Amino acid sequence: MSTLINPTTGVELDSSPASASLEDADTAIARAHDAFPAWRDVAPGERARLLRAFAAVIDEHLEELAQLEVLNAGHTIGNARWEAGNVRDCLNYYSAAPERLFGRQIPVAGGTDVTFHEPLGVVGIIVPWNFPMPIAAWGFAPALAAGNTVVLKPAELTPLTAIRIGELALVAGLPEGVLNVIPGKGSVVGERFVTHPLVRKVCFTGSTGVGKQIMAGCADQVKRVTLELGGKSANIVFADTDVAAAAASAPYAVFDNAGQDCCARSRILVQRSAYDEFVGRLQTAVTDFRVLDPADERSEMGPMVSAAQRDTVQRYLDDATVAFTGSAPDGPGWWLPPTVVESTDTSEPVWREEVFGPVVAVMPFDDEDEAVALANDSDYGLSGSIFTTDIGRALRVARRVEAGNLSVNSHSSVRYWTPFGGYKQSGLGRELGPDAPNAFTEEKNVFIAH
Ligand code: NAD
């Protein structure tokens, strides 16, 4: 594995885990395959108990996991604690699934017809660096609950929390081989999940480019695949809303995690009559946004994950006209200030492409139709927000925006109780919510003649 660097200081971390080889990946897949029959046959109540025990052990190590993420990924300590808590909560939520993995009894002539949800076998989960803990859990918690075993590949830059979570699974009593964490390269370990016939499903979160390759690769074996990809989500602000409140909340919707968030509302559409007031208030909010050492309890934004990611974002800014920025610490580490661009041209890269950094582009619109057209003028469709006090308009616009996760007068998008996923090139399939375990099963139909 390449050397891990603390993004806050630019200093090398003490330990960098070894990068798994192709043979290591095959060994881990074989181990998961061997562990599958026994895990599938664990009684539902016992599998539920083990998942709850796993959640409890995560909770006991919440601070340790959070501190590890601050060190490895530069997440603010507040966010990192939420993320470790999210792993615990996902496990608790899906611990209810083994005892509720219901089939149906369907009325037919001449007999009885029932359906079963059978686990798939080994599930491969490929995780990006931006939210290492939650994204891993959104895959493994429902997959394990449905009776599958898991091979999990964290991103090259951020393997540490996943490795620790793998160890904690054993502490909680999950049998060896049920959850296998394999740090390594995407082109080696990730690719092997796609080509290995014993991996029955690939659950991928990452860039749209790699997602397309994975989908094409999975086609060869008609392998099941879920894709959670990029986004360029719109925050639509109508003039009838509380403009001050909308402007005050907008920075959190895009600069959280230094903008390295697939759901970042990186385009803000503001109705023209409220535009000047909104931009003025946004400037105040951005100036006040606290970009500090992520270990500082007051920090609202830390550094970018890597020098390479910071350079990518900087290239977008070199070609854009910056309206104003917030602040960021000087000195070592991969810092960028929150940055606002006023866009006038929808063909500009900063308006069209997923920048994946603390950059937001703002543009005015005249009416509802134009707002919807601008929001939908994107290859992506992951999330978005609508600010209005008109309930009819809120529902009309929410129905017309082509995105999987919309919030009205708020910016929430990923809640483990509700389905999450993208339209268009933002993804394929849904994660989370009450139906997630079914996505890790085959529905089998059995007819019994009378
Ligand atoms: P990435 O696509 O480069 O990498 C993601 C993961 O895929 C990593 O673990 C990587 O090692 C692996 N990988 C790379 N090449 C591979 C290959 N050929 N075969 C198999 N695996 C391979 O993405 P990234 O830079 O780590 O993450 C940023 C991207 O992830 C952004 O585009 C962001 O929008 C997206 N993302 C989407 C969601 C979502 O839920 N929709 C959530 C978080 C991030």
Short mmCIF file of C-alpha atoms and ligand atoms in Angstrom, two decimals:
data_model
loop_
_atom_site.label_atom_id
_atom_site.label_comp_id
_atom_site.label_asym_id
_atom_site.label_seq_id
_atom_site.Cartn_x
_atom_site.Cartn_y
_atom_site.Cartn_z
CA MET A 1 0.00 0.00 0.00
CA SER A 2 1.24 3.47 -0.70
CA THR A 3 2.20 5.43 2.39
CA LEU A 4 -0.72 6.96 4.31
CA ILE A 5 -0.49 10.67 5.06
CA ASN A 6 -2.33 12.72 7.65
CA PRO A 7 -4.16 15.27 5.44
CA THR A 8 -4.15 17.86 8.22
CA THR A 9 -0.37 17.95 8.59
CA GLY A 10 0.98 16.36 5.43
CA VAL A 11 2.99 14.02 7.70
CA GLU A 12 3.27 10.29 7.07
CA LEU A 13 1.29 8.05 9.42
CA ASP A 14 3.17 5.47 11.46
CA SER A 15 1.47 2.46 9.97
CA SER A 16 0.46 1.73 6.41
CA PRO A 17 -1.21 -1.65 5.97
CA ALA A 18 0.18 -4.04 3.39
CA SER A 19 -1.60 -3.93 0.06
CA ALA A 20 -3.31 -7.22 -0.75
CA SER A 21 -2.16 -9.09 -3.84
CA LEU A 22 -4.40 -10.93 -6.27
CA GLU A 23 -3.60 -14.15 -4.38
CA ASP A 24 -4.56 -12.50 -1.07
CA ALA A 25 -7.86 -11.42 -2.60
CA ASP A 26 -8.53 -14.96 -3.86
CA THR A 27 -7.69 -16.38 -0.42
CA ALA A 28 -10.11 -13.96 1.27
CA ILE A 29 -12.86 -14.72 -1.24
CA ALA A 30 -12.33 -18.46 -0.66
CA ARG A 31 -12.50 -17.87 3.09
CA ALA A 32 -15.77 -15.96 2.72
CA HIS A 33 -17.14 -18.70 0.48
CA ASP A 34 -16.21 -21.37 3.04
CA ALA A 35 -17.86 -19.37 5.83
CA PHE A 36 -21.08 -18.85 3.86
CA PRO A 37 -23.05 -22.11 4.47
CA ALA A 38 -22.66 -21.93 8.24
CA TRP A 39 -23.50 -18.19 8.36
CA ARG A 40 -26.55 -18.71 6.13
CA ASP A 41 -27.72 -21.45 8.49
CA VAL A 42 -27.28 -19.48 11.73
CA ALA A 43 -30.77 -19.26 13.21
CA PRO A 44 -32.36 -15.87 12.47
CA GLY A 45 -32.56 -14.86 16.12
CA GLU A 46 -28.92 -15.75 16.68
CA ARG A 47 -27.78 -13.81 13.59
CA ALA A 48 -29.76 -10.85 14.91
CA ARG A 49 -28.06 -11.19 18.30
CA LEU A 50 -24.61 -11.28 16.69
CA LEU A 51 -25.32 -8.12 14.69
CA ARG A 52 -26.49 -6.35 17.85
CA ALA A 53 -23.31 -7.52 19.63
CA PHE A 54 -21.29 -6.14 16.72
CA ALA A 55 -23.12 -2.80 17.07
CA ALA A 56 -22.37 -2.75 20.81
CA VAL A 57 -18.66 -3.37 20.22
CA ILE A 58 -18.57 -0.56 17.63
CA ASP A 59 -20.21 1.69 20.22
CA GLU A 60 -17.57 0.78 22.81
CA HIS A 61 -14.86 1.76 20.29
CA LEU A 62 -16.66 4.79 18.86
CA GLU A 63 -14.08 7.33 20.02
CA GLU A 64 -11.16 5.20 18.82
CA LEU A 65 -12.74 4.81 15.36
CA ALA A 66 -13.56 8.52 15.18
CA GLN A 67 -10.01 9.55 16.10
CA LEU A 68 -8.66 7.15 13.48
CA GLU A 69 -10.80 8.84 10.81
CA VAL A 70 -9.63 12.30 11.87
CA LEU A 71 -6.06 11.09 11.44
CA ASN A 72 -6.48 9.18 8.19
CA ALA A 73 -9.12 11.20 6.31
CA GLY A 74 -9.06 14.63 7.98
CA HIS A 75 -12.75 14.42 8.94
CA THR A 76 -13.86 16.79 11.66
CA ILE A 77 -14.12 15.02 14.99
CA GLY A 78 -17.84 15.82 15.14
CA ASN A 79 -18.45 14.21 11.77
CA ALA A 80 -16.20 11.25 12.53
CA ARG A 81 -18.13 10.46 15.73
CA TRP A 82 -21.38 10.64 13.76
CA GLU A 83 -19.91 8.29 11.15
CA ALA A 84 -18.82 5.66 13.68
CA GLY A 85 -22.25 6.00 15.32
CA ASN A 86 -23.84 5.48 11.92
CA VAL A 87 -22.06 2.10 11.61
CA ARG A 88 -23.48 1.09 14.99
CA ASP A 89 -26.96 2.34 14.06
CA CYS A 90 -26.98 0.54 10.70
CA LEU A 91 -26.04 -2.71 12.43
CA ASN A 92 -28.78 -2.25 15.01
CA TYR A 93 -31.34 -1.36 12.34
CA TYR A 94 -30.51 -4.37 10.15
CA SER A 95 -30.24 -6.68 13.15
CA ALA A 96 -34.05 -6.71 12.95
CA ALA A 97 -33.91 -8.07 9.40
CA PRO A 98 -32.93 -11.74 9.88
CA GLU A 99 -36.12 -12.35 11.85
CA ARG A 100 -38.23 -10.46 9.29
CA LEU A 101 -36.89 -11.70 5.96
CA PHE A 102 -40.41 -12.55 4.84
CA GLY A 103 -41.46 -14.29 1.67
CA ARG A 104 -45.03 -14.36 0.39
CA GLN A 105 -47.75 -16.93 -0.02
CA ILE A 106 -49.32 -16.32 -3.42
CA PRO A 107 -52.76 -17.71 -4.34
CA VAL A 108 -52.53 -20.06 -7.34
CA ALA A 109 -54.61 -22.93 -8.74
CA GLY A 110 -53.82 -26.53 -7.80
CA GLY A 111 -51.42 -26.00 -4.95
CA THR A 112 -49.60 -23.67 -2.60
CA ASP A 113 -47.07 -21.11 -3.76
CA VAL A 114 -44.50 -19.52 -1.50
CA THR A 115 -41.48 -17.32 -2.02
CA PHE A 116 -38.19 -17.25 -0.11
CA HIS A 117 -35.41 -14.66 0.05
CA GLU A 118 -32.21 -16.68 -0.25
CA PRO A 119 -28.82 -15.04 0.41
CA LEU A 120 -26.55 -14.70 -2.60
CA GLY A 121 -23.29 -16.02 -1.13
CA VAL A 122 -20.18 -13.84 -1.10
CA VAL A 123 -20.84 -10.12 -1.58
CA GLY A 124 -18.00 -7.79 -2.62
CA ILE A 125 -18.20 -4.24 -1.28
CA ILE A 126 -15.94 -1.55 -2.77
CA VAL A 127 -15.73 1.68 -0.77
CA PRO A 128 -14.44 5.17 -1.69
CA TRP A 129 -12.32 7.40 0.56
CA ASN A 130 -14.86 10.12 1.30
CA PHE A 131 -17.00 8.35 3.93
CA PRO A 132 -15.04 5.18 4.71
CA MET A 133 -17.10 4.00 7.68
CA PRO A 134 -20.74 4.68 6.76
CA ILE A 135 -20.46 3.55 3.14
CA ALA A 136 -18.89 0.27 4.24
CA ALA A 137 -21.70 -0.31 6.75
CA TRP A 138 -24.47 0.57 4.27
CA GLY A 139 -23.24 -2.47 2.34
CA PHE A 140 -22.14 -4.96 4.96
CA ALA A 141 -24.91 -4.49 7.56
CA PRO A 142 -27.84 -5.49 5.29
CA ALA A 143 -25.69 -8.03 3.38
CA LEU A 144 -24.74 -9.86 6.59
CA ALA A 145 -28.28 -9.59 7.93
CA ALA A 146 -29.59 -11.36 4.82
CA GLY A 147 -27.16 -14.23 5.42
CA ASN A 148 -24.34 -13.37 3.03
CA THR A 149 -20.65 -13.27 3.79
CA VAL A 150 -18.69 -10.19 2.78
CA VAL A 151 -15.37 -9.21 1.27
CA LEU A 152 -14.82 -5.49 1.77
CA LYS A 153 -12.24 -3.35 -0.01
CA PRO A 154 -11.63 0.08 1.50
CA ALA A 155 -10.14 2.88 -0.61
CA GLU A 156 -6.36 2.96 -0.91
CA LEU A 157 -6.19 6.31 0.92
CA THR A 158 -8.42 5.44 3.88
CA PRO A 159 -8.19 1.77 4.95
CA LEU A 160 -7.65 2.18 8.70
CA THR A 161 -11.19 2.32 10.09
CA ALA A 162 -12.36 -0.55 7.87
CA ILE A 163 -9.48 -2.73 9.08
CA ARG A 164 -10.38 -1.95 12.70
CA ILE A 165 -14.08 -2.64 12.07
CA GLY A 166 -13.09 -6.04 10.62
CA GLU A 167 -11.20 -6.81 13.86
CA LEU A 168 -14.14 -5.63 15.98
CA ALA A 169 -16.47 -8.00 14.14
CA LEU A 170 -14.42 -10.90 15.51
CA VAL A 171 -14.38 -9.37 18.99
CA ALA A 172 -18.19 -9.26 18.80
CA GLY A 173 -18.30 -12.97 17.99
CA LEU A 174 -18.96 -12.98 14.25
CA PRO A 175 -17.44 -16.20 12.94
CA GLU A 176 -14.09 -16.04 11.10
CA GLY A 177 -14.55 -15.46 7.38
CA VAL A 178 -17.95 -13.76 7.60
CA LEU A 179 -16.63 -10.18 7.22
CA ASN A 180 -13.26 -9.97 5.48
CA VAL A 181 -11.54 -6.61 5.02
CA ILE A 182 -8.98 -6.59 2.20
CA PRO A 183 -7.05 -3.33 1.81
CA GLY A 184 -5.58 -3.07 -1.66
CA LYS A 185 -5.72 -1.48 -5.05
CA GLY A 186 -8.92 -1.04 -7.00
CA SER A 187 -7.26 -2.41 -10.10
CA VAL A 188 -6.23 -5.58 -8.20
CA VAL A 189 -8.61 -6.39 -5.34
CA GLY A 190 -11.64 -4.43 -6.57
CA GLU A 191 -11.27 -5.80 -10.06
CA ARG A 192 -11.02 -9.35 -8.63
CA PHE A 193 -14.43 -8.93 -6.99
CA VAL A 194 -15.77 -8.30 -10.49
CA THR A 195 -14.03 -11.23 -12.19
CA HIS A 196 -14.12 -13.89 -9.44
CA PRO A 197 -17.07 -16.23 -10.03
CA LEU A 198 -17.61 -16.87 -6.31
CA VAL A 199 -18.39 -13.19 -5.68
CA ARG A 200 -22.09 -13.09 -6.46
CA LYS A 201 -22.72 -9.38 -6.13
CA VAL A 202 -20.62 -6.23 -6.26
CA CYS A 203 -21.75 -3.24 -4.28
CA PHE A 204 -19.71 -0.30 -5.55
CA THR A 205 -19.55 3.29 -4.36
CA GLY A 206 -17.20 5.62 -6.15
CA SER A 207 -16.69 7.56 -9.32
CA THR A 208 -19.00 7.23 -12.29
CA GLY A 209 -16.07 6.27 -14.56
CA VAL A 210 -15.03 3.29 -12.46
CA GLY A 211 -18.68 2.40 -11.87
CA LYS A 212 -19.22 2.02 -15.62
CA GLN A 213 -16.21 -0.31 -15.89
CA ILE A 214 -17.54 -2.40 -13.01
CA MET A 215 -21.00 -2.63 -14.53
CA ALA A 216 -19.48 -3.74 -17.85
CA GLY A 217 -17.28 -6.28 -16.08
CA CYS A 218 -20.19 -7.69 -14.07
CA ALA A 219 -22.16 -8.21 -17.28
CA ASP A 220 -19.82 -11.06 -18.22
CA GLN A 221 -21.19 -13.24 -15.39
CA VAL A 222 -24.54 -11.45 -15.13
CA LYS A 223 -23.27 -10.56 -11.68
CA ARG A 224 -25.59 -8.51 -9.48
CA VAL A 225 -24.35 -4.98 -9.03
CA THR A 226 -25.36 -1.89 -7.10
CA LEU A 227 -23.72 1.40 -8.07
CA GLU A 228 -23.62 4.56 -5.96
CA LEU A 229 -21.76 7.10 -8.08
CA GLY A 230 -21.19 10.81 -8.43
CA GLY A 231 -23.51 13.78 -8.17
CA LYS A 232 -23.98 17.43 -9.06
CA SER A 233 -26.96 18.17 -6.91
CA ALA A 234 -29.01 21.35 -7.00
CA ASN A 235 -30.16 23.42 -4.05
CA ILE A 236 -33.19 25.32 -5.41
CA VAL A 237 -34.13 28.44 -3.47
CA PHE A 238 -37.47 30.11 -4.31
CA ALA A 239 -37.99 33.75 -3.42
CA ASP A 240 -40.99 32.90 -1.21
CA THR A 241 -38.76 31.09 1.30
CA ASP A 242 -36.99 32.41 4.38
CA VAL A 243 -33.98 33.58 2.37
CA ALA A 244 -31.86 34.18 5.47
CA ALA A 245 -32.38 30.62 6.68
CA ALA A 246 -31.74 29.15 3.22
CA ALA A 247 -28.48 31.11 2.88
CA ALA A 248 -27.36 30.21 6.41
CA SER A 249 -27.81 26.48 5.76
CA ALA A 250 -26.38 26.36 2.22
CA PRO A 251 -22.68 26.12 3.22
CA TYR A 252 -23.34 23.01 5.32
CA ALA A 253 -24.98 21.34 2.32
CA VAL A 254 -21.86 21.64 0.19
CA PHE A 255 -18.80 22.28 2.35
CA ASP A 256 -19.39 19.49 4.84
CA ASN A 257 -16.51 16.99 4.55
CA ALA A 258 -14.70 19.69 2.50
CA GLY A 259 -17.21 19.16 -0.31
CA GLN A 260 -16.05 15.56 -0.78
CA ASP A 261 -19.60 14.33 -0.60
CA CYS A 262 -21.52 12.69 -3.43
CA CYS A 263 -24.67 14.48 -2.18
CA ALA A 264 -23.04 17.92 -1.99
CA ARG A 265 -25.43 20.61 -3.21
CA SER A 266 -22.71 22.05 -5.40
CA ARG A 267 -25.12 24.06 -7.59
CA ILE A 268 -27.33 26.66 -5.96
CA LEU A 269 -30.23 27.96 -8.04
CA VAL A 270 -31.79 31.12 -6.64
CA GLN A 271 -34.93 32.85 -7.90
CA ARG A 272 -33.84 36.14 -9.43
CA SER A 273 -35.85 38.45 -7.16
CA ALA A 274 -34.07 36.96 -4.10
CA TYR A 275 -30.68 36.48 -5.74
CA ASP A 276 -28.80 39.52 -4.42
CA GLU A 277 -30.10 39.11 -0.89
CA PHE A 278 -29.22 35.39 -0.94
CA VAL A 279 -25.68 35.91 -2.24
CA GLY A 280 -25.04 38.66 0.32
CA ARG A 281 -26.19 36.44 3.16
CA LEU A 282 -24.28 33.47 1.74
CA GLN A 283 -21.09 35.53 1.85
CA THR A 284 -21.59 36.18 5.56
CA ALA A 285 -22.28 32.48 6.20
CA VAL A 286 -19.20 31.39 4.22
CA THR A 287 -17.00 33.92 6.02
CA ASP A 288 -18.21 32.53 9.35
CA PHE A 289 -17.73 28.88 8.32
CA ARG A 290 -15.12 27.40 10.67
CA VAL A 291 -12.36 25.70 8.69
CA LEU A 292 -10.06 24.47 11.44
CA ASP A 293 -7.90 21.56 12.52
CA PRO A 294 -10.42 18.70 12.30
CA ALA A 295 -9.46 17.53 15.80
CA ASP A 296 -10.74 20.86 17.15
CA GLU A 297 -14.26 20.33 18.49
CA ARG A 298 -15.38 23.61 16.86
CA SER A 299 -14.21 22.64 13.37
CA GLU A 300 -16.89 22.57 10.66
CA MET A 301 -14.53 21.65 7.83
CA GLY A 302 -11.11 20.05 7.68
CA PRO A 303 -8.58 19.59 4.86
CA MET A 304 -9.04 17.79 1.54
CA VAL A 305 -8.19 14.09 1.70
CA SER A 306 -5.02 14.30 -0.41
CA ALA A 307 -2.71 16.67 -2.26
CA ALA A 308 -3.93 15.13 -5.54
CA GLN A 309 -7.58 15.85 -4.72
CA ARG A 310 -6.73 19.41 -3.72
CA ASP A 311 -4.85 19.91 -7.01
CA THR A 312 -7.82 18.57 -8.99
CA VAL A 313 -10.13 21.06 -7.29
CA GLN A 314 -7.65 23.89 -7.72
CA ARG A 315 -7.62 23.27 -11.49
CA TYR A 316 -11.39 23.93 -11.62
CA LEU A 317 -10.86 27.18 -9.72
CA ASP A 318 -8.08 28.28 -12.06
CA ASP A 319 -10.65 28.26 -14.89
CA ALA A 320 -13.52 29.87 -12.95
CA THR A 321 -14.30 33.37 -11.72
CA VAL A 322 -14.37 33.21 -7.95
CA ALA A 323 -16.90 35.54 -6.29
CA PHE A 324 -15.66 35.08 -2.71
CA THR A 325 -14.08 32.56 -0.36
CA GLY A 326 -14.02 31.75 3.33
CA SER A 327 -10.83 31.07 5.21
CA ALA A 328 -8.53 28.07 5.67
CA PRO A 329 -5.42 27.48 7.78
CA ASP A 330 -2.04 28.29 6.21
CA GLY A 331 0.85 25.92 6.28
CA PRO A 332 1.07 22.17 5.87
CA GLY A 333 -1.86 19.92 5.03
CA TRP A 334 -4.20 19.83 2.05
CA TRP A 335 -6.32 22.92 2.76
CA LEU A 336 -8.63 24.88 0.51
CA PRO A 337 -11.06 27.58 1.67
CA PRO A 338 -14.80 27.25 0.96
CA THR A 339 -15.23 28.93 -2.40
CA VAL A 340 -18.23 30.46 -4.19
CA VAL A 341 -18.43 30.95 -7.95
CA GLU A 342 -21.21 32.93 -9.64
CA SER A 343 -21.94 31.01 -12.84
CA THR A 344 -23.52 32.49 -15.92
CA ASP A 345 -22.88 29.65 -18.36
CA THR A 346 -24.15 26.10 -17.83
CA SER A 347 -21.36 24.70 -19.99
CA GLU A 348 -18.68 25.79 -17.50
CA PRO A 349 -16.91 22.75 -15.95
CA VAL A 350 -17.45 24.11 -12.43
CA TRP A 351 -21.22 24.12 -13.12
CA ARG A 352 -21.41 20.76 -14.91
CA GLU A 353 -18.79 18.50 -13.36
CA GLU A 354 -18.54 16.96 -9.94
CA VAL A 355 -15.73 19.05 -8.45
CA PHE A 356 -15.66 17.01 -5.20
CA GLY A 357 -14.20 19.84 -3.16
CA PRO A 358 -15.36 22.94 -1.22
CA VAL A 359 -16.66 24.79 -4.26
CA VAL A 360 -20.20 25.87 -5.02
CA ALA A 361 -21.58 27.54 -8.15
CA VAL A 362 -24.59 29.89 -7.86
CA MET A 363 -26.94 30.91 -10.69
CA PRO A 364 -30.25 32.82 -10.86
CA PHE A 365 -33.50 31.51 -12.41
CA ASP A 366 -36.82 33.15 -13.21
CA ASP A 367 -39.59 30.61 -12.66
CA GLU A 368 -40.38 27.08 -11.56
CA ASP A 369 -40.02 25.58 -15.04
CA GLU A 370 -36.60 27.09 -15.49
CA ALA A 371 -35.48 25.92 -12.03
CA VAL A 372 -36.51 22.34 -12.83
CA ALA A 373 -34.90 22.47 -16.29
CA LEU A 374 -31.62 23.76 -14.87
CA ALA A 375 -31.62 21.21 -12.04
CA ASN A 376 -32.24 18.38 -14.53
CA ASP A 377 -29.65 19.61 -17.02
CA SER A 378 -27.05 17.19 -15.66
CA ASP A 379 -25.88 13.63 -16.31
CA TYR A 380 -26.22 13.09 -12.57
CA GLY A 381 -29.27 12.79 -10.34
CA LEU A 382 -28.38 11.89 -6.79
CA SER A 383 -29.90 14.40 -4.41
CA GLY A 384 -31.08 17.98 -4.05
CA SER A 385 -32.93 20.49 -1.90
CA ILE A 386 -35.93 22.73 -2.43
CA PHE A 387 -36.55 25.82 -0.31
CA THR A 388 -40.07 27.23 -0.51
CA THR A 389 -42.98 27.91 1.81
CA ASP A 390 -45.49 26.83 -0.86
CA ILE A 391 -46.31 23.17 -0.15
CA GLY A 392 -47.80 22.65 -3.60
CA ARG A 393 -44.67 23.98 -5.27
CA ALA A 394 -42.46 21.88 -2.97
CA LEU A 395 -44.24 18.70 -4.04
CA ARG A 396 -44.48 19.65 -7.74
CA VAL A 397 -40.77 20.40 -7.92
CA ALA A 398 -39.79 17.39 -5.82
CA ARG A 399 -41.71 15.15 -8.26
CA ARG A 400 -40.11 16.78 -11.32
CA VAL A 401 -36.46 16.88 -10.27
CA GLU A 402 -34.73 13.75 -11.56
CA ALA A 403 -32.86 12.70 -8.43
CA GLY A 404 -33.13 9.86 -5.95
CA ASN A 405 -33.05 11.88 -2.73
CA LEU A 406 -34.68 15.24 -2.28
CA SER A 407 -35.27 17.27 0.83
CA VAL A 408 -37.61 20.21 1.28
CA ASN A 409 -36.53 23.11 3.50
CA SER A 410 -33.60 20.99 4.68
CA HIS A 411 -30.56 19.25 3.30
CA SER A 412 -30.81 15.76 4.70
CA SER A 413 -30.30 12.92 2.31
CA VAL A 414 -28.79 9.79 3.75
CA ARG A 415 -30.84 8.30 6.54
CA TYR A 416 -30.42 4.59 7.12
CA TRP A 417 -34.21 4.19 7.50
CA THR A 418 -34.89 5.37 3.94
CA PRO A 419 -33.77 4.27 0.47
CA PHE A 420 -30.73 5.98 -1.00
CA GLY A 421 -29.47 5.99 -4.58
CA GLY A 422 -29.26 7.87 -7.82
CA TYR A 423 -31.06 8.55 -11.08
CA LYS A 424 -29.20 8.62 -14.40
CA GLN A 425 -25.41 8.36 -14.07
CA SER A 426 -25.54 8.75 -10.29
CA GLY A 427 -26.12 5.07 -9.86
CA LEU A 428 -28.09 1.90 -10.17
CA GLY A 429 -30.21 0.31 -7.45
CA ARG A 430 -30.87 1.55 -3.95
CA GLU A 431 -29.13 1.08 -0.63
CA LEU A 432 -30.48 1.43 2.91
CA GLY A 433 -34.11 1.64 3.97
CA PRO A 434 -36.29 -1.28 4.97
CA ASP A 435 -35.83 -3.15 1.66
CA ALA A 436 -32.02 -3.16 1.56
CA PRO A 437 -31.62 -6.78 2.76
CA ASN A 438 -33.76 -7.96 -0.16
CA ALA A 439 -31.18 -6.48 -2.56
CA PHE A 440 -28.75 -9.05 -1.13
CA THR A 441 -31.02 -12.00 -1.84
CA GLU A 442 -32.50 -13.96 -4.71
CA GLU A 443 -36.26 -14.28 -4.58
CA LYS A 444 -37.10 -17.95 -5.01
CA ASN A 445 -40.55 -19.22 -5.90
CA VAL A 446 -41.70 -22.68 -4.77
CA PHE A 447 -44.95 -24.29 -5.92
CA ILE A 448 -46.29 -27.31 -4.03
CA ALA A 449 -48.94 -29.35 -5.87
CA HIS A 450 -51.83 -30.42 -3.70
P1 NAD B 1 -12.97 5.80 -7.26
O1 NAD B 1 -14.00 5.36 -8.23
O2 NAD B 1 -11.65 6.19 -7.78
O3 NAD B 1 -12.67 4.65 -6.21
C1 NAD B 1 -13.69 4.05 -5.45
C2 NAD B 1 -13.27 2.66 -5.04
O4 NAD B 1 -13.16 1.87 -6.21
C3 NAD B 1 -11.90 2.60 -4.35
O5 NAD B 1 -11.94 1.62 -3.35
C4 NAD B 1 -10.99 2.16 -5.48
O6 NAD B 1 -9.84 1.46 -5.03
C5 NAD B 1 -11.90 1.23 -6.26
N1 NAD B 1 -11.52 1.03 -7.66
C6 NAD B 1 -10.83 1.86 -8.46
N2 NAD B 1 -10.67 1.31 -9.68
C7 NAD B 1 -11.28 0.10 -9.65
C8 NAD B 1 -11.48 -0.93 -10.61
N3 NAD B 1 -11.01 -0.83 -11.85
N4 NAD B 1 -12.17 -2.02 -10.25
C9 NAD B 1 -12.68 -2.13 -9.00
N5 NAD B 1 -12.51 -1.19 -8.05
C10 NAD B 1 -11.83 -0.07 -8.36
O7 NAD B 1 -13.65 6.94 -6.42
P2 NAD B 1 -13.04 7.79 -5.24
O8 NAD B 1 -12.16 8.81 -5.86
O9 NAD B 1 -12.49 6.90 -4.18
O10 NAD B 1 -14.36 8.43 -4.61
C11 NAD B 1 -14.91 9.58 -5.08
C12 NAD B 1 -16.12 9.29 -5.94
O11 NAD B 1 -17.07 8.49 -5.26
C13 NAD B 1 -16.89 10.54 -6.31
O12 NAD B 1 -17.20 10.55 -7.68
C14 NAD B 1 -18.16 10.46 -5.49
O13 NAD B 1 -19.25 11.14 -5.99
C15 NAD B 1 -18.39 9.03 -5.42
N6 NAD B 1 -19.22 8.70 -4.27
C16 NAD B 1 -20.53 8.34 -4.46
C17 NAD B 1 -21.35 8.05 -3.38
C18 NAD B 1 -22.78 7.63 -3.54
O14 NAD B 1 -23.31 7.05 -2.64
N7 NAD B 1 -23.41 7.89 -4.66
C19 NAD B 1 -20.84 8.12 -2.09
C20 NAD B 1 -19.52 8.51 -1.93
C21 NAD B 1 -18.73 8.78 -3.04
#
